[in-house]
């Protein structure tokens, strides 16, 4: 066993599944032939790392995750390059963020370097699942759950870590099109001192009500405002948010209530590389409305792994509509979308060692 490798047992699937139609992939509907699993308990630490056939877990009904939601997850993608290479984008940033989430949720940290090696093994084994269609990729979902069978609110003594993979289609199947966003002034996502900066399941369960309510009103996502004054902008759905005001990129700072997005950080680093002025500062919905009215606000877009960049065409707030760039995709949103995608797919050189090659 190499020093930086986990002792991973490999059990190959006897029968491989039929692969889905590459043009009808959607998101999160099909899963590959194998998964990575690993267990933790107080006595042994991390052990029993396995790459094994994708399949059900056996969980005791008292498993603590089912009652108290001690759970964290991550989301990243493997891309197929033009030369058939398989590339990961900033995977260590995802695994390091996973460990930050683990600390906040009183869960054990994973050995990130070793897990990356094992994850590469899993992706290589299931590489035929990585779509070749334009804009498609393999979504990778690492997660950890409290698996100890016990009732009572405290950190569990046993955990299960796993990684599953699913081929996903291009986010913009019908082209890069701006979304309608509902500015949520009733429900809130996170408070100071809470877990808004952690990828933990409970945050998403708590957001479903606002999301479905906004969808019934004809919107794609909600824009979250701060929980105290309902005025400061936080993020949009499960993406971070950027505005272009007086030709400057503006995004809310990481103050503990928003998720420290890797795409957000990528946009900020590329803006610095490309000489585009950018500021991380607090911004209110009142400022956004005023800037839209006087014409200084020219673009708004979301950033996240699933869509990379998601242009915003309009906001709905307290019964009013705020149009952004006449509902069309702006030049900076397009520039970041193209630039990041090219790096992710190996079509442009990767700055800052952002690409890890699987094959
Ligand atoms: C995952 C996530 C993001 C985006 O993070 P990326 O690392 O860019 O994918 C933003 N907000 C929330 C709430 C998230 O869960």
mmCIF file of C-alpha atoms and ligand atoms in Angstrom:
data_model
loop_
_atom_site.group_PDB
_atom_site.id
_atom_site.type_symbol
_atom_site.label_atom_id
_atom_site.label_comp_id
_atom_site.label_asym_id
_atom_site.label_seq_id
_atom_site.Cartn_x
_atom_site.Cartn_y
_atom_site.Cartn_z
ATOM 1 C CA UNK A 1 0.000 0.000 0.000
ATOM 2 C CA UNK A 2 1.375 3.405 -0.983
ATOM 3 C CA UNK A 3 1.619 5.959 1.799
ATOM 4 C CA UNK A 4 -1.015 8.262 0.333
ATOM 5 C CA UNK A 5 -3.456 5.522 -0.562
ATOM 6 C CA UNK A 6 -6.305 4.061 1.421
ATOM 7 C CA UNK A 7 -6.420 0.314 1.651
ATOM 8 C CA UNK A 8 -9.387 -0.018 -0.716
ATOM 9 C CA UNK A 9 -10.911 -3.427 -1.441
ATOM 10 C CA UNK A 10 -12.274 -3.722 -4.962
ATOM 11 C CA UNK A 11 -15.428 -5.783 -5.625
ATOM 12 C CA UNK A 12 -16.371 -5.408 -9.247
ATOM 13 C CA UNK A 13 -20.012 -5.631 -10.308
ATOM 14 C CA UNK A 14 -20.751 -8.935 -12.051
ATOM 15 C CA UNK A 15 -23.342 -7.428 -14.342
ATOM 16 C CA UNK A 16 -22.966 -3.929 -15.641
ATOM 17 C CA UNK A 17 -26.114 -1.831 -16.015
ATOM 18 C CA UNK A 18 -27.405 -0.650 -19.331
ATOM 19 C CA UNK A 19 -26.285 2.931 -19.907
ATOM 20 C CA UNK A 20 -28.983 5.595 -20.355
ATOM 21 C CA UNK A 21 -29.502 7.557 -23.576
ATOM 22 C CA UNK A 22 -26.791 10.253 -23.500
ATOM 23 C CA UNK A 23 -29.236 12.797 -24.885
ATOM 24 C CA UNK A 24 -31.871 12.231 -22.161
ATOM 25 C CA UNK A 25 -29.716 12.262 -19.023
ATOM 26 C CA UNK A 26 -31.342 15.026 -16.981
ATOM 27 C CA UNK A 27 -29.883 15.505 -13.484
ATOM 28 C CA UNK A 28 -29.469 12.911 -10.724
ATOM 29 C CA UNK A 29 -31.579 10.158 -12.251
ATOM 30 C CA UNK A 30 -29.050 7.500 -13.275
ATOM 31 C CA UNK A 31 -26.234 6.089 -11.151
ATOM 32 C CA UNK A 32 -23.087 4.270 -12.255
ATOM 33 C CA UNK A 33 -22.116 0.634 -11.604
ATOM 34 C CA UNK A 34 -19.955 1.193 -8.514
ATOM 35 C CA UNK A 35 -19.670 3.286 -5.361
ATOM 36 C CA UNK A 36 -16.977 3.987 -2.774
ATOM 37 C CA UNK A 37 -17.852 3.302 0.869
ATOM 38 C CA UNK A 38 -15.875 3.551 4.108
ATOM 39 C CA UNK A 39 -16.804 3.242 7.770
ATOM 40 C CA UNK A 40 -15.685 5.050 10.909
ATOM 41 C CA UNK A 41 -15.972 4.142 14.554
ATOM 42 C CA UNK A 42 -14.173 5.314 17.659
ATOM 43 C CA UNK A 43 -12.095 2.191 18.021
ATOM 44 C CA UNK A 44 -10.885 1.751 14.421
ATOM 45 C CA UNK A 45 -11.083 5.238 12.892
ATOM 46 C CA UNK A 46 -11.712 5.040 9.129
ATOM 47 C CA UNK A 47 -11.723 1.437 7.911
ATOM 48 C CA UNK A 48 -13.327 -0.997 5.446
ATOM 49 C CA UNK A 49 -12.815 1.263 2.411
ATOM 50 C CA UNK A 50 -14.388 -0.500 -0.551
ATOM 51 C CA UNK A 51 -15.192 0.150 -4.172
ATOM 52 C CA UNK A 52 -18.190 -2.105 -4.668
ATOM 53 C CA UNK A 53 -21.283 -2.531 -6.820
ATOM 54 C CA UNK A 54 -23.757 0.370 -6.494
ATOM 55 C CA UNK A 55 -26.592 -0.787 -4.230
ATOM 56 C CA UNK A 56 -28.728 -0.337 -1.128
ATOM 57 C CA UNK A 57 -27.324 0.129 2.365
ATOM 58 C CA UNK A 58 -28.663 -1.756 5.325
ATOM 59 C CA UNK A 59 -29.441 0.826 8.051
ATOM 60 C CA UNK A 60 -30.922 0.279 11.484
ATOM 61 C CA UNK A 61 -34.180 2.274 11.885
ATOM 62 C CA UNK A 62 -32.519 3.924 14.883
ATOM 63 C CA UNK A 63 -29.562 5.132 12.752
ATOM 64 C CA UNK A 64 -29.002 8.613 14.138
ATOM 65 C CA UNK A 65 -28.991 10.353 10.740
ATOM 66 C CA UNK A 66 -32.634 9.354 10.283
ATOM 67 C CA UNK A 67 -33.639 11.224 13.437
ATOM 68 C CA UNK A 68 -31.230 14.114 13.936
ATOM 69 C CA UNK A 69 -29.862 14.730 10.412
ATOM 70 C CA UNK A 70 -26.176 14.503 11.246
ATOM 71 C CA UNK A 71 -25.240 14.462 7.549
ATOM 72 C CA UNK A 72 -22.963 16.353 5.150
ATOM 73 C CA UNK A 73 -22.335 16.162 1.409
ATOM 74 C CA UNK A 74 -20.409 17.599 -1.528
ATOM 75 C CA UNK A 75 -20.954 17.985 -5.257
ATOM 76 C CA UNK A 76 -18.297 18.069 -7.977
ATOM 77 C CA UNK A 77 -17.943 16.913 -11.545
ATOM 78 C CA UNK A 78 -15.678 14.848 -13.818
ATOM 79 C CA UNK A 79 -15.455 16.165 -17.364
ATOM 80 C CA UNK A 80 -14.376 14.441 -20.550
ATOM 81 C CA UNK A 81 -11.745 16.353 -22.478
ATOM 82 C CA UNK A 82 -11.603 16.468 -26.281
ATOM 83 C CA UNK A 83 -8.669 13.979 -26.232
ATOM 84 C CA UNK A 84 -10.840 11.558 -24.184
ATOM 85 C CA UNK A 85 -9.019 12.521 -20.995
ATOM 86 C CA UNK A 86 -11.035 12.559 -17.730
ATOM 87 C CA UNK A 87 -10.625 15.707 -15.663
ATOM 88 C CA UNK A 88 -11.658 16.836 -12.182
ATOM 89 C CA UNK A 89 -12.004 20.538 -11.356
ATOM 90 C CA UNK A 90 -10.567 21.649 -7.974
ATOM 91 C CA UNK A 91 -11.522 18.351 -6.216
ATOM 92 C CA UNK A 92 -9.327 19.028 -3.168
ATOM 93 C CA UNK A 93 -11.304 22.206 -2.539
ATOM 94 C CA UNK A 94 -14.463 20.105 -2.322
ATOM 95 C CA UNK A 95 -12.858 17.575 0.025
ATOM 96 C CA UNK A 96 -11.402 20.304 2.225
ATOM 97 C CA UNK A 97 -14.815 21.985 2.400
ATOM 98 C CA UNK A 98 -16.293 18.579 3.296
ATOM 99 C CA UNK A 99 -13.897 18.441 6.249
ATOM 100 C CA UNK A 100 -14.901 21.963 7.324
ATOM 101 C CA UNK A 101 -18.532 20.779 7.231
ATOM 102 C CA UNK A 102 -17.564 17.680 9.254
ATOM 103 C CA UNK A 103 -16.004 19.806 12.004
ATOM 104 C CA UNK A 104 -19.122 22.009 12.278
ATOM 105 C CA UNK A 105 -21.409 18.964 12.470
ATOM 106 C CA UNK A 106 -19.199 17.123 15.032
ATOM 107 C CA UNK A 107 -18.339 14.388 12.534
ATOM 108 C CA UNK A 108 -14.903 12.827 11.883
ATOM 109 C CA UNK A 109 -12.733 14.391 9.166
ATOM 110 C CA UNK A 110 -11.819 12.226 6.192
ATOM 111 C CA UNK A 111 -8.211 11.775 4.971
ATOM 112 C CA UNK A 112 -8.777 14.069 1.972
ATOM 113 C CA UNK A 113 -5.648 13.139 -0.095
ATOM 114 C CA UNK A 114 -6.312 9.436 0.266
ATOM 115 C CA UNK A 115 -10.013 9.816 -0.463
ATOM 116 C CA UNK A 116 -9.163 11.727 -3.649
ATOM 117 C CA UNK A 117 -6.964 8.808 -4.778
ATOM 118 C CA UNK A 118 -9.787 6.343 -4.065
ATOM 119 C CA UNK A 119 -12.344 8.580 -5.804
ATOM 120 C CA UNK A 120 -10.112 8.698 -8.880
ATOM 121 C CA UNK A 121 -10.072 4.882 -8.806
ATOM 122 C CA UNK A 122 -13.877 4.806 -8.718
ATOM 123 C CA UNK A 123 -14.212 7.321 -11.573
ATOM 124 C CA UNK A 124 -11.627 5.453 -13.654
ATOM 125 C CA UNK A 125 -13.481 2.172 -13.111
ATOM 126 C CA UNK A 126 -16.811 3.753 -14.183
ATOM 127 C CA UNK A 127 -15.253 5.982 -16.880
ATOM 128 C CA UNK A 128 -17.486 4.603 -19.643
ATOM 129 C CA UNK A 129 -20.366 6.404 -17.894
ATOM 130 C CA UNK A 130 -18.875 9.847 -18.485
ATOM 131 C CA UNK A 131 -20.982 11.259 -21.300
ATOM 132 C CA UNK A 132 -19.445 12.496 -24.528
ATOM 133 C CA UNK A 133 -22.351 14.759 -25.435
ATOM 134 C CA UNK A 134 -21.759 18.503 -25.436
ATOM 135 C CA UNK A 135 -21.998 20.095 -22.002
ATOM 136 C CA UNK A 136 -22.645 16.780 -20.200
ATOM 137 C CA UNK A 137 -20.513 15.456 -17.312
ATOM 138 C CA UNK A 138 -20.332 12.964 -14.438
ATOM 139 C CA UNK A 139 -21.681 14.431 -11.188
ATOM 140 C CA UNK A 140 -19.914 13.083 -8.094
ATOM 141 C CA UNK A 141 -21.648 13.090 -4.733
ATOM 142 C CA UNK A 142 -19.555 12.338 -1.604
ATOM 143 C CA UNK A 143 -21.637 12.168 1.599
ATOM 144 C CA UNK A 144 -21.333 11.133 5.243
ATOM 145 C CA UNK A 145 -24.087 9.984 7.597
ATOM 146 C CA UNK A 146 -24.317 9.130 11.309
ATOM 147 C CA UNK A 147 -24.981 5.378 11.159
ATOM 148 C CA UNK A 148 -24.925 4.452 14.855
ATOM 149 C CA UNK A 149 -28.214 2.944 16.063
ATOM 150 C CA UNK A 150 -29.150 5.056 19.075
ATOM 151 C CA UNK A 151 -31.632 7.724 20.111
ATOM 152 C CA UNK A 152 -30.478 10.861 21.917
ATOM 153 C CA UNK A 153 -28.990 14.078 20.588
ATOM 154 C CA UNK A 154 -25.170 13.825 20.674
ATOM 155 C CA UNK A 155 -22.406 13.106 18.152
ATOM 156 C CA UNK A 156 -22.736 9.553 16.846
ATOM 157 C CA UNK A 157 -19.985 7.003 17.456
ATOM 158 C CA UNK A 158 -20.284 5.435 13.974
ATOM 159 C CA UNK A 159 -20.351 6.977 10.507
ATOM 160 C CA UNK A 160 -20.677 5.843 6.914
ATOM 161 C CA UNK A 161 -18.917 7.761 4.138
ATOM 162 C CA UNK A 162 -19.834 7.087 0.518
ATOM 163 C CA UNK A 163 -19.338 8.426 -2.980
ATOM 164 C CA UNK A 164 -21.856 7.863 -5.769
ATOM 165 C CA UNK A 165 -21.698 9.127 -9.357
ATOM 166 C CA UNK A 166 -24.307 10.019 -11.946
ATOM 167 C CA UNK A 167 -24.019 11.086 -15.569
ATOM 168 C CA UNK A 168 -25.801 14.417 -16.049
ATOM 169 C CA UNK A 169 -26.838 16.270 -19.182
ATOM 170 C CA UNK A 170 -26.009 19.827 -20.178
ATOM 171 C CA UNK A 171 -27.680 22.178 -17.697
ATOM 172 C CA UNK A 172 -28.807 24.434 -20.521
ATOM 173 C CA UNK A 173 -30.250 21.871 -22.923
ATOM 174 C CA UNK A 174 -31.997 24.664 -24.854
ATOM 175 C CA UNK A 175 -29.145 27.159 -24.730
ATOM 176 C CA UNK A 176 -27.855 29.511 -22.077
ATOM 177 C CA UNK A 177 -31.037 31.271 -20.942
ATOM 178 C CA UNK A 178 -31.680 33.763 -18.108
ATOM 179 C CA UNK A 179 -33.892 32.718 -15.191
ATOM 180 C CA UNK A 180 -36.704 34.420 -13.242
ATOM 181 C CA UNK A 181 -35.876 34.718 -9.546
ATOM 182 C CA UNK A 182 -38.280 35.298 -6.660
ATOM 183 C CA UNK A 183 -36.916 37.547 -3.901
ATOM 184 C CA UNK A 184 -37.986 35.643 -0.785
ATOM 185 C CA UNK A 185 -39.208 37.982 1.953
ATOM 186 C CA UNK A 186 -41.054 35.486 4.148
ATOM 187 C CA UNK A 187 -38.834 32.410 4.612
ATOM 188 C CA UNK A 188 -35.106 32.593 5.440
ATOM 189 C CA UNK A 189 -32.275 30.137 4.794
ATOM 190 C CA UNK A 190 -29.674 30.785 7.482
ATOM 191 C CA UNK A 191 -28.785 32.832 10.535
ATOM 192 C CA UNK A 192 -25.471 33.944 12.058
ATOM 193 C CA UNK A 193 -24.167 31.125 14.241
ATOM 194 C CA UNK A 194 -26.207 28.519 12.375
ATOM 195 C CA UNK A 195 -25.129 26.150 9.600
ATOM 196 C CA UNK A 196 -25.744 28.224 6.464
ATOM 197 C CA UNK A 197 -22.084 27.858 5.450
ATOM 198 C CA UNK A 198 -22.228 24.037 5.702
ATOM 199 C CA UNK A 199 -23.410 21.570 3.054
ATOM 200 C CA UNK A 200 -25.684 19.674 5.430
ATOM 201 C CA UNK A 201 -28.995 18.118 4.399
ATOM 202 C CA UNK A 202 -31.154 20.034 6.878
ATOM 203 C CA UNK A 203 -30.480 23.344 5.090
ATOM 204 C CA UNK A 204 -31.981 21.933 1.913
ATOM 205 C CA UNK A 205 -34.977 20.296 3.609
ATOM 206 C CA UNK A 206 -35.739 23.679 5.190
ATOM 207 C CA UNK A 207 -35.565 25.448 1.801
ATOM 208 C CA UNK A 208 -38.065 23.266 -0.084
ATOM 209 C CA UNK A 209 -41.142 25.194 1.033
ATOM 210 C CA UNK A 210 -39.856 28.526 -0.293
ATOM 211 C CA UNK A 211 -38.641 26.885 -3.492
ATOM 212 C CA UNK A 212 -41.929 25.134 -4.333
ATOM 213 C CA UNK A 213 -43.950 28.243 -3.413
ATOM 214 C CA UNK A 214 -41.847 30.383 -5.776
ATOM 215 C CA UNK A 215 -42.173 27.770 -8.533
ATOM 216 C CA UNK A 216 -45.960 27.886 -8.247
ATOM 217 C CA UNK A 217 -45.673 31.632 -8.867
ATOM 218 C CA UNK A 218 -43.675 30.946 -12.048
ATOM 219 C CA UNK A 219 -40.122 31.485 -10.785
ATOM 220 C CA UNK A 220 -37.126 29.148 -11.144
ATOM 221 C CA UNK A 221 -35.385 29.839 -7.825
ATOM 222 C CA UNK A 222 -35.483 32.087 -4.787
ATOM 223 C CA UNK A 223 -33.115 34.872 -3.833
ATOM 224 C CA UNK A 224 -32.413 34.592 -0.100
ATOM 225 C CA UNK A 225 -32.235 37.712 2.042
ATOM 226 C CA UNK A 226 -30.607 37.954 5.475
ATOM 227 C CA UNK A 227 -32.704 36.687 8.372
ATOM 228 C CA UNK A 228 -32.489 39.824 10.519
ATOM 229 C CA UNK A 229 -33.326 42.779 8.273
ATOM 230 C CA UNK A 230 -34.636 40.913 5.197
ATOM 231 C CA UNK A 231 -32.626 43.356 3.102
ATOM 232 C CA UNK A 232 -29.051 42.080 2.610
ATOM 233 C CA UNK A 233 -28.619 39.658 -0.275
ATOM 234 C CA UNK A 234 -27.239 36.214 0.554
ATOM 235 C CA UNK A 235 -27.459 33.717 -2.299
ATOM 236 C CA UNK A 236 -29.772 32.356 -4.976
ATOM 237 C CA UNK A 237 -31.228 28.852 -4.547
ATOM 238 C CA UNK A 238 -28.168 26.631 -4.173
ATOM 239 C CA UNK A 239 -25.831 29.048 -5.963
ATOM 240 C CA UNK A 240 -23.865 32.118 -4.964
ATOM 241 C CA UNK A 241 -24.777 35.409 -6.595
ATOM 242 C CA UNK A 242 -22.945 38.140 -8.516
ATOM 243 C CA UNK A 243 -24.090 41.558 -9.734
ATOM 244 C CA UNK A 244 -22.385 43.867 -12.213
ATOM 245 C CA UNK A 245 -22.806 47.455 -10.999
ATOM 246 C CA UNK A 246 -20.888 50.303 -12.687
ATOM 247 C CA UNK A 247 -18.839 47.620 -14.479
ATOM 248 C CA UNK A 248 -17.702 46.136 -11.158
ATOM 249 C CA UNK A 249 -18.510 42.581 -10.039
ATOM 250 C CA UNK A 250 -20.172 42.582 -6.623
ATOM 251 C CA UNK A 251 -20.830 39.500 -4.473
ATOM 252 C CA UNK A 252 -21.827 39.195 -0.796
ATOM 253 C CA UNK A 253 -18.922 38.339 1.553
ATOM 254 C CA UNK A 254 -18.580 34.931 3.267
ATOM 255 C CA UNK A 255 -19.939 35.898 6.645
ATOM 256 C CA UNK A 256 -21.062 32.486 7.933
ATOM 257 C CA UNK A 257 -24.577 32.434 6.489
ATOM 258 C CA UNK A 258 -23.703 31.676 2.852
ATOM 259 C CA UNK A 259 -22.027 28.658 1.308
ATOM 260 C CA UNK A 260 -18.380 29.260 0.334
ATOM 261 C CA UNK A 261 -18.852 28.199 -3.294
ATOM 262 C CA UNK A 262 -15.900 26.914 -5.290
ATOM 263 C CA UNK A 263 -17.421 28.390 -8.446
ATOM 264 C CA UNK A 264 -17.761 31.709 -6.573
ATOM 265 C CA UNK A 265 -14.075 31.551 -5.700
ATOM 266 C CA UNK A 266 -13.242 30.610 -9.315
ATOM 267 C CA UNK A 267 -15.113 33.663 -10.643
ATOM 268 C CA UNK A 268 -13.293 35.925 -8.157
ATOM 269 C CA UNK A 269 -9.863 34.459 -9.001
ATOM 270 C CA UNK A 270 -10.484 34.685 -12.748
ATOM 271 C CA UNK A 271 -11.722 38.264 -12.363
ATOM 272 C CA UNK A 272 -8.379 39.082 -10.685
ATOM 273 C CA UNK A 273 -6.454 37.220 -13.439
ATOM 274 C CA UNK A 274 -8.414 38.972 -16.188
ATOM 275 C CA UNK A 275 -8.247 42.459 -14.634
ATOM 276 C CA UNK A 276 -11.998 42.724 -14.011
ATOM 277 C CA UNK A 277 -12.740 44.836 -10.899
ATOM 278 C CA UNK A 278 -14.531 42.823 -8.197
ATOM 279 C CA UNK A 279 -15.708 43.489 -4.658
ATOM 280 C CA UNK A 280 -16.912 41.207 -1.876
ATOM 281 C CA UNK A 281 -19.240 43.481 0.055
ATOM 282 C CA UNK A 282 -22.686 43.539 1.598
ATOM 283 C CA UNK A 283 -25.397 44.586 -0.805
ATOM 284 C CA UNK A 284 -29.084 45.199 -0.104
ATOM 285 C CA UNK A 285 -32.114 44.485 -2.278
ATOM 286 C CA UNK A 286 -32.831 48.250 -2.043
ATOM 287 C CA UNK A 287 -29.453 48.983 -3.670
ATOM 288 C CA UNK A 288 -30.165 46.406 -6.393
ATOM 289 C CA UNK A 289 -33.545 48.011 -7.174
ATOM 290 C CA UNK A 290 -32.054 51.526 -7.233
ATOM 291 C CA UNK A 291 -29.144 50.403 -9.454
ATOM 292 C CA UNK A 292 -31.543 48.637 -11.826
ATOM 293 C CA UNK A 293 -33.617 51.817 -12.060
ATOM 294 C CA UNK A 294 -30.708 54.183 -12.741
ATOM 295 C CA UNK A 295 -29.108 51.773 -15.220
ATOM 296 C CA UNK A 296 -25.883 51.130 -13.289
ATOM 297 C CA UNK A 297 -26.854 47.469 -12.664
ATOM 298 C CA UNK A 298 -26.196 45.710 -15.954
ATOM 299 C CA UNK A 299 -26.027 41.997 -15.017
ATOM 300 C CA UNK A 300 -26.844 39.466 -12.325
ATOM 301 C CA UNK A 301 -25.895 35.768 -12.317
ATOM 302 C CA UNK A 302 -25.653 32.760 -10.040
ATOM 303 C CA UNK A 303 -22.540 30.551 -9.698
ATOM 304 C CA UNK A 304 -22.430 26.875 -8.756
ATOM 305 C CA UNK A 305 -21.128 23.482 -9.849
ATOM 306 C CA UNK A 306 -24.375 22.298 -11.462
ATOM 307 C CA UNK A 307 -24.869 25.163 -13.951
ATOM 308 C CA UNK A 308 -21.446 26.898 -13.604
ATOM 309 C CA UNK A 309 -22.983 30.320 -14.379
ATOM 310 C CA UNK A 310 -26.721 30.962 -14.388
ATOM 311 C CA UNK A 311 -27.738 34.357 -15.799
ATOM 312 C CA UNK A 312 -30.672 36.115 -14.115
ATOM 313 C CA UNK A 313 -33.180 37.884 -16.377
ATOM 314 C CA UNK A 314 -35.550 39.264 -13.764
ATOM 315 C CA UNK A 315 -36.337 39.458 -10.068
ATOM 316 C CA UNK A 316 -39.836 39.473 -8.590
ATOM 317 C CA UNK A 317 -39.982 41.411 -5.286
ATOM 318 C CA UNK A 318 -43.103 42.351 -3.327
ATOM 319 C CA UNK A 319 -45.263 42.196 -6.443
ATOM 320 C CA UNK A 320 -42.875 44.227 -8.647
ATOM 321 C CA UNK A 321 -40.695 43.026 -11.506
ATOM 322 C CA UNK A 322 -37.070 44.146 -11.766
ATOM 323 C CA UNK A 323 -35.699 43.472 -15.248
ATOM 324 C CA UNK A 324 -31.963 42.874 -15.663
ATOM 325 C CA UNK A 325 -30.295 43.602 -19.022
ATOM 326 C CA UNK A 326 -33.722 43.389 -20.727
ATOM 327 C CA UNK A 327 -33.954 39.752 -19.674
ATOM 328 C CA UNK A 328 -30.933 38.775 -21.763
ATOM 329 C CA UNK A 329 -27.616 37.114 -20.863
ATOM 330 C CA UNK A 330 -24.955 39.739 -20.201
ATOM 331 C CA UNK A 331 -21.389 39.737 -21.595
ATOM 332 C CA UNK A 332 -19.624 39.008 -18.278
ATOM 333 C CA UNK A 333 -21.903 36.053 -17.462
ATOM 334 C CA UNK A 334 -21.141 34.673 -20.918
ATOM 335 C CA UNK A 335 -17.403 35.355 -20.547
ATOM 336 C CA UNK A 336 -17.151 33.520 -17.201
ATOM 337 C CA UNK A 337 -19.337 30.660 -18.409
ATOM 338 C CA UNK A 338 -17.191 30.102 -21.513
ATOM 339 C CA UNK A 339 -13.888 30.619 -19.690
ATOM 340 C CA UNK A 340 -14.668 28.240 -16.803
ATOM 341 C CA UNK A 341 -16.121 25.553 -19.084
ATOM 342 C CA UNK A 342 -13.044 25.605 -21.303
ATOM 343 C CA UNK A 343 -10.769 25.082 -18.299
ATOM 344 C CA UNK A 344 -13.002 22.307 -16.912
ATOM 345 C CA UNK A 345 -12.936 20.441 -20.238
ATOM 346 C CA UNK A 346 -9.214 20.903 -20.830
ATOM 347 C CA UNK A 347 -9.779 23.208 -23.843
ATOM 348 C CA UNK A 348 -7.884 26.051 -22.130
ATOM 349 C CA UNK A 349 -4.856 25.833 -19.805
ATOM 350 C CA UNK A 350 -5.857 25.580 -16.129
ATOM 351 C CA UNK A 351 -4.573 28.388 -13.914
ATOM 352 C CA UNK A 352 -3.783 27.763 -10.212
ATOM 353 C CA UNK A 353 -3.450 23.931 -10.657
ATOM 354 C CA UNK A 354 -7.225 23.657 -10.878
ATOM 355 C CA UNK A 355 -7.320 20.469 -12.944
ATOM 356 C CA UNK A 356 -6.627 16.945 -11.635
ATOM 357 C CA UNK A 357 -6.380 14.318 -14.321
ATOM 358 C CA UNK A 358 -7.996 10.914 -13.757
ATOM 359 C CA UNK A 359 -7.050 9.551 -17.170
HETATM 360 C C1 LIG B 1 -23.122 23.973 -3.206
HETATM 361 C C2 LIG B 1 -23.741 25.302 -2.969
HETATM 362 C C3 LIG B 1 -23.290 26.470 -3.614
HETATM 363 C C4 LIG B 1 -22.276 26.458 -4.730
HETATM 364 O O1 LIG B 1 -21.055 25.891 -4.406
HETATM 365 P P1 LIG B 1 -20.093 25.354 -5.563
HETATM 366 O O2 LIG B 1 -18.909 24.860 -4.811
HETATM 367 O O3 LIG B 1 -19.788 26.510 -6.431
HETATM 368 O O4 LIG B 1 -20.837 24.295 -6.288
HETATM 369 C C5 LIG B 1 -23.857 27.675 -3.248
HETATM 370 N N1 LIG B 1 -24.847 27.739 -2.327
HETATM 371 C C6 LIG B 1 -25.319 26.642 -1.709
HETATM 372 C C7 LIG B 1 -26.408 26.787 -0.703
HETATM 373 C C8 LIG B 1 -24.786 25.392 -2.017
HETATM 374 O O5 LIG B 1 -25.274 24.305 -1.422
#
